[in-house]
XYZ file of C-alpha atoms in Angstrom:
387
model
C 8.116 -9.051 -17.813
C 4.730 -7.572 -20.025
C 3.185 -8.349 -16.456
C 5.540 -6.976 -14.266
C 5.017 -3.926 -16.849
C 1.229 -3.630 -16.737
C 1.167 -3.420 -13.498
C 3.362 -0.440 -12.978
C 1.082 0.844 -15.272
C -1.865 -0.188 -13.720
C -0.836 1.704 -10.167
C 0.384 4.762 -11.851
C -2.538 5.457 -13.740
C -5.026 4.852 -9.855
C -3.469 8.587 -9.847
C -4.875 9.423 -13.007
C -8.316 8.071 -11.647
C -8.292 9.718 -8.303
C -7.007 13.325 -9.601
C -10.115 12.783 -11.554
C -12.778 12.081 -9.070
C -11.383 15.332 -6.716
C -14.134 18.149 -8.360
C -16.764 15.656 -7.647
C -15.672 14.093 -4.257
C -15.810 18.960 -2.839
C -18.134 19.634 -5.105
C -20.841 21.010 -2.299
C -18.005 22.790 -0.771
C -17.065 24.347 -4.074
C -20.508 25.390 -4.817
C -20.599 26.563 -1.208
C -17.325 28.861 -1.391
C -17.375 30.077 -5.177
C -21.272 29.869 -5.819
C -21.272 28.034 -8.306
C -23.973 26.432 -9.913
C -24.231 21.739 -10.554
C -23.798 23.209 -14.667
C -20.056 25.228 -13.911
C -19.481 22.196 -11.546
C -20.102 19.567 -14.162
C -18.345 21.535 -16.959
C -15.475 22.100 -13.836
C -15.711 18.008 -13.997
C -15.058 18.059 -17.979
C -12.111 20.859 -17.748
C -10.328 17.881 -17.058
C -10.381 16.838 -20.555
C -10.575 20.256 -22.583
C -7.098 20.132 -23.385
C -7.116 16.498 -24.746
C -9.259 18.234 -27.307
C -6.251 20.247 -28.450
C -3.008 18.025 -27.345
C -4.507 13.902 -28.917
C -3.432 14.992 -32.312
C 0.232 16.616 -31.107
C 0.732 13.873 -28.716
C 0.317 11.279 -30.499
C 2.276 12.636 -33.020
C 5.007 13.310 -30.425
C 5.684 9.839 -30.213
C 7.243 9.464 -33.399
C 10.058 11.343 -31.464
C 9.841 11.448 -27.697
C 10.060 7.898 -25.845
C 6.340 6.859 -23.963
C 8.825 7.118 -20.708
C 9.339 10.387 -21.274
C 6.368 11.416 -21.981
C 4.838 9.514 -19.107
C 6.808 11.723 -16.498
C 5.530 14.952 -17.989
C 1.949 13.826 -18.061
C 3.033 13.573 -14.060
C 4.068 17.228 -13.929
C 1.932 18.416 -15.044
C -0.867 16.676 -13.401
C 1.279 17.248 -9.950
C 1.167 21.748 -10.889
C -2.695 21.490 -11.722
C -3.371 20.096 -8.903
C -0.982 22.655 -6.518
C -2.887 25.465 -8.708
C -6.463 24.026 -7.371
C -5.487 23.350 -4.106
C -4.313 27.350 -3.910
C -7.500 29.057 -5.853
C -8.604 31.987 -4.623
C -11.258 32.043 -7.201
C -13.456 30.080 -9.927
C -11.120 31.100 -12.403
C -8.136 30.075 -10.876
C -9.545 26.526 -10.326
C -10.733 26.271 -13.406
C -7.129 26.990 -14.467
C -5.913 24.188 -12.610
C -8.010 22.009 -13.753
C -6.786 22.801 -17.187
C -2.891 21.667 -16.431
C -4.458 18.937 -14.680
C -6.225 18.295 -17.807
C -2.447 18.004 -19.934
C -1.010 15.714 -17.913
C -3.882 13.266 -18.190
C -4.344 13.528 -21.689
C -0.842 12.177 -22.086
C -1.098 9.964 -20.141
C -4.163 8.216 -21.045
C -2.597 7.747 -24.674
C 1.012 7.221 -23.557
C -0.844 4.080 -21.276
C -2.615 2.463 -23.669
C 0.321 2.742 -26.274
C 2.250 1.239 -24.072
C 0.202 -1.602 -22.867
C -0.590 -2.280 -26.880
C 2.736 -2.487 -27.268
C 3.723 -5.082 -24.648
C 0.731 -7.102 -25.210
C -0.169 -6.596 -29.016
C -2.065 -10.444 -30.474
C -1.033 -11.412 -26.710
C -4.149 -11.484 -24.474
C -4.083 -7.782 -25.611
C -7.965 -7.696 -24.525
C -6.908 -9.118 -20.890
C -4.520 -6.605 -20.792
C -6.439 -3.944 -21.594
C -8.989 -4.580 -19.438
C -6.728 -4.725 -16.615
C -5.126 -1.356 -17.422
C -8.605 -0.033 -17.576
C -9.533 -1.150 -13.896
C -6.940 1.454 -12.664
C -9.153 4.424 -14.003
C -12.069 3.722 -11.752
C -10.324 2.246 -9.553
C -8.648 5.926 -8.869
C -12.597 6.685 -8.776
C -13.745 4.930 -6.259
C -10.368 4.965 -3.775
C -11.517 9.012 -4.590
C -15.571 8.524 -3.113
C -13.876 6.927 -0.275
C -11.211 8.670 1.423
C -11.543 12.620 -0.709
C -15.563 13.179 0.836
C -13.498 12.257 4.623
C -10.290 14.407 3.797
C -12.582 17.367 2.599
C -14.466 16.902 5.875
C -11.823 17.613 8.161
C -9.168 19.578 6.348
C -11.068 21.479 3.618
C -11.434 21.008 -0.360
C -7.819 21.902 -0.959
C -6.831 19.144 0.673
C -7.814 16.982 -1.201
C -6.519 18.579 -4.643
C -2.751 18.458 -2.830
C -3.134 14.879 -2.588
C -4.240 14.205 -5.848
C -0.868 16.483 -6.434
C 1.027 13.640 -4.144
C -0.376 11.184 -6.412
C 0.431 12.024 -9.971
C 4.245 13.045 -8.096
C 4.178 9.635 -6.986
C 3.468 7.989 -10.256
C 5.800 10.043 -11.513
C 8.691 8.580 -9.688
C 7.587 4.832 -9.946
C 7.348 4.982 -14.172
C 11.526 7.027 -13.736
C 12.722 3.775 -10.956
C 10.215 0.919 -12.483
C 9.557 0.886 -16.077
C 11.046 -0.228 -18.665
C 10.127 -0.260 -22.564
C 8.948 -3.554 -25.115
C 11.892 -5.296 -26.498
C 10.753 -4.380 -29.894
C 8.838 -1.412 -30.654
C 6.174 -1.376 -33.069
C 7.092 2.513 -33.942
C 10.484 3.483 -33.451
C 11.011 6.641 -31.428
C 13.532 9.490 -33.271
C 11.062 10.562 -36.780
C 9.497 13.727 -37.857
C 7.102 15.608 -35.739
C 4.221 14.592 -39.029
C 1.019 13.329 -38.270
C 0.114 11.171 -41.274
C -2.384 8.628 -40.958
C -4.367 7.795 -43.838
C -7.837 8.023 -44.348
C -9.167 4.677 -44.289
C -7.933 4.165 -40.259
C -9.067 8.249 -39.960
C -12.163 7.261 -39.704
C -11.770 3.351 -38.565
C -10.528 5.059 -35.167
C -13.019 8.103 -35.338
C -15.567 5.106 -34.702
C -14.403 3.747 -32.141
C -12.799 6.680 -30.003
C -16.738 7.438 -30.640
C -18.003 3.980 -28.566
C -15.491 4.590 -26.808
C -16.555 8.527 -25.732
C -20.406 6.485 -25.618
C -18.980 4.148 -22.691
C -16.517 6.619 -21.548
C -19.217 9.320 -20.819
C -21.878 6.938 -19.423
C -19.846 6.325 -16.285
C -18.685 9.502 -15.559
C -21.679 10.888 -15.861
C -23.234 8.294 -13.683
C -20.913 8.753 -10.699
C -21.229 12.300 -10.503
C -24.831 12.583 -10.248
C -26.118 9.244 -8.676
C -25.536 10.035 -5.691
C -28.233 13.089 -5.956
C -30.725 10.372 -6.542
C -29.969 8.495 -3.548
C -29.641 11.548 -1.753
C -33.397 12.804 -2.667
C -34.249 8.613 -1.733
C -33.532 9.725 1.628
C -29.940 8.576 2.096
C -27.420 10.759 3.735
C -24.734 12.440 2.073
C -21.651 9.859 2.697
C -23.937 6.909 2.729
C -25.182 8.015 -1.127
C -21.130 8.206 -2.115
C -20.401 4.813 -0.722
C -23.758 3.136 -2.530
C -22.430 5.301 -5.895
C -18.629 3.750 -5.264
C -19.779 0.423 -5.229
C -20.883 -0.123 -9.208
C -16.920 1.478 -9.457
C -15.798 -1.382 -7.726
C -17.581 -4.354 -8.502
C -15.965 -3.123 -12.249
C -12.564 -4.361 -10.802
C -14.507 -8.227 -11.205
C -15.997 -7.707 -14.160
C -13.113 -5.911 -16.082
C -10.561 -8.344 -16.406
C -13.051 -11.280 -16.284
C -14.748 -9.617 -19.014
C -11.001 -9.414 -20.475
C -10.922 -13.481 -20.398
C -14.310 -14.520 -21.832
C -14.501 -12.272 -24.055
C -10.991 -12.188 -24.863
C -11.427 -16.192 -26.015
C -14.194 -15.746 -28.193
C -14.239 -14.732 -32.405
C -17.030 -12.113 -32.279
C -17.673 -9.896 -29.641
C -20.061 -7.560 -31.311
C -23.078 -9.951 -29.113
C -21.808 -9.540 -25.841
C -21.641 -6.170 -26.540
C -24.694 -5.027 -27.803
C -26.167 -7.480 -24.531
C -24.273 -6.151 -21.710
C -24.988 -2.320 -23.029
C -28.597 -3.194 -23.235
C -29.053 -5.027 -20.355
C -26.701 -1.894 -17.939
C -29.017 0.984 -19.516
C -31.379 -0.969 -18.397
C -30.505 -1.128 -14.481
C -29.221 3.035 -14.750
C -33.158 3.356 -15.590
C -33.512 1.090 -11.942
C -30.982 3.481 -10.471
C -32.435 6.800 -11.925
C -35.475 5.146 -9.435
C -33.415 4.834 -5.978
C -34.714 1.033 -5.945
C -32.561 -0.835 -4.256
C -29.658 1.028 -5.228
C -26.962 -0.886 -3.432
C -27.594 -4.446 -5.276
C -28.692 -2.377 -8.351
C -25.426 -0.433 -8.261
C -23.351 -3.937 -8.407
C -25.049 -4.981 -10.932
C -24.119 -2.270 -13.094
C -20.894 -2.742 -11.773
C -20.457 -6.274 -13.271
C -22.432 -5.761 -16.158
C -20.982 -2.959 -17.711
C -17.052 -3.846 -16.999
C -17.659 -7.046 -19.176
C -17.076 -5.555 -22.746
C -14.929 -2.403 -21.092
C -11.427 -4.364 -22.912
C -12.910 -5.234 -26.050
C -14.360 -2.003 -26.450
C -10.695 -0.169 -26.189
C -8.906 -2.832 -27.936
C -10.577 -2.151 -31.074
C -8.431 0.823 -31.136
C -5.275 -1.902 -32.064
C -7.136 -3.206 -35.330
C -8.428 0.297 -36.670
C -4.810 1.273 -37.770
C -1.720 0.371 -38.801
C 1.492 -0.569 -35.921
C 3.083 1.490 -37.503
C 0.379 4.343 -37.008
C -0.477 3.971 -33.416
C 0.146 6.696 -32.050
C -1.540 9.767 -33.519
C -4.512 7.017 -33.997
C -4.677 7.264 -30.216
C -4.461 10.861 -30.925
C -7.644 10.875 -33.114
C -8.858 7.746 -31.033
C -8.683 10.296 -27.907
C -9.370 13.678 -29.595
C -13.212 12.176 -30.094
C -12.940 10.978 -25.878
C -11.758 14.167 -24.660
C -14.386 15.976 -27.120
C -18.020 13.685 -25.866
C -16.145 13.496 -22.090
C -15.747 17.126 -21.913
C -19.021 18.262 -23.162
C -20.988 14.880 -21.286
C -20.787 15.853 -17.882
C -21.891 19.703 -18.461
C -24.880 18.563 -20.551
C -25.795 16.168 -17.608
C -25.342 19.467 -15.378
C -27.872 21.650 -17.460
C -29.837 18.855 -17.326
C -30.611 18.732 -14.022
C -30.707 22.427 -13.546
C -33.328 22.744 -16.324
C -35.241 20.190 -14.882
C -34.823 20.254 -12.049
C -35.093 16.572 -11.139
C -31.738 14.911 -9.994
C -32.771 11.594 -11.943
C -32.603 13.171 -15.504
C -28.688 13.052 -15.958
C -29.209 9.807 -14.952
C -31.364 8.299 -17.191
C -29.214 11.332 -20.032
C -26.171 8.633 -19.263
C -28.654 5.429 -19.848
C -29.515 6.558 -23.691
C -25.540 6.924 -24.665
C -25.482 3.426 -23.675
C -27.562 2.833 -27.035
C -25.148 5.452 -28.833
C -22.458 2.610 -28.097
C -24.215 -0.053 -29.754
C -25.244 2.077 -32.865
C -22.364 2.716 -33.486
C -20.260 -0.806 -32.977
C -22.618 -1.817 -35.420
C -21.337 0.707 -37.960
C -17.259 -0.313 -37.396
C -18.453 -3.915 -37.640
C -19.918 -2.512 -40.965
C -17.233 -0.802 -41.957
C -14.373 -3.651 -41.710
C -16.653 -5.899 -43.007
C -17.446 -3.109 -46.621
C -13.987 -0.832 -46.284
C -11.281 -2.279 -44.123
C -8.227 -0.625 -43.917
C -6.421 -2.258 -45.245
C -7.991 -2.536 -48.584
């Protein structure tokens, strides 16, 4: 039954990736109508993630008192409400407010979905299961790249926002109708609302959270700013977005493939280091506008391989009874970094005037992944959480 539940959660998570992409897909129209700068567009992209800085840890604590299913449905409702606010926005302030509301729902989605999959698959194909779950994020973004541009061109940017709200409502209905809790919950519901995470587990999970943040920030900055590189190289806007989406689509192959291969390895560290370094080099090549189609495909094939293994690091950073609060720490780091990164990338673009600069910035973050994975392995050998 766990594979059926994984399929349901995969479909539900598509709505989150689809909604996240909406600002980047409509950025040209938003700049024209509201007079936004590239830095402001980058900040608006990041506003989907800002609420997680504040509510990720409380959301983790809530898992002690509220069922995962109910929390996931509440997240879907918030995403739908935020999409409605954005679609009806008459000012940039309303846009940012609506984006914040969608971000509240997205925070609950991210944390609870990770917890659900981890509890269904803990010590049973967890790397593969998390890899499959992660596929929904790039699939949702790639779906947005392919469909949101035509929707905006035909009906206006507001209908892109409304479409993401409809997707969130469908996710809520699907969860209510079909999701079932695992037979044995690692963390019983009904306890007090408290954080209570031991210091060692907090530090280990923080390092894992930074690893995950740098990995994802790379992908988001790349998908948001790479189309401008291709437009600068002479491609039409639609073609540039379609070519950029290729790397997101090919991660749908590399994520489960990597989950299967790396899940069978005794040590995944060498594979993580190698794939991160190769991906960084490929991103630098893409920044030069060289052979964008094959390079984008190669990036997706390589960068997605260690995705499930990187996420699975969180399962061993805390004890099973502390998974909810631990994931709160994990996603707090994630949301801090993911909120800052798009704005920094937009600022770099404004300061340099070069569309390649944000893409090169994304490549540098993959080097950070290698550094912090090394730090985690050092802590696990010298300062384990079980001591």
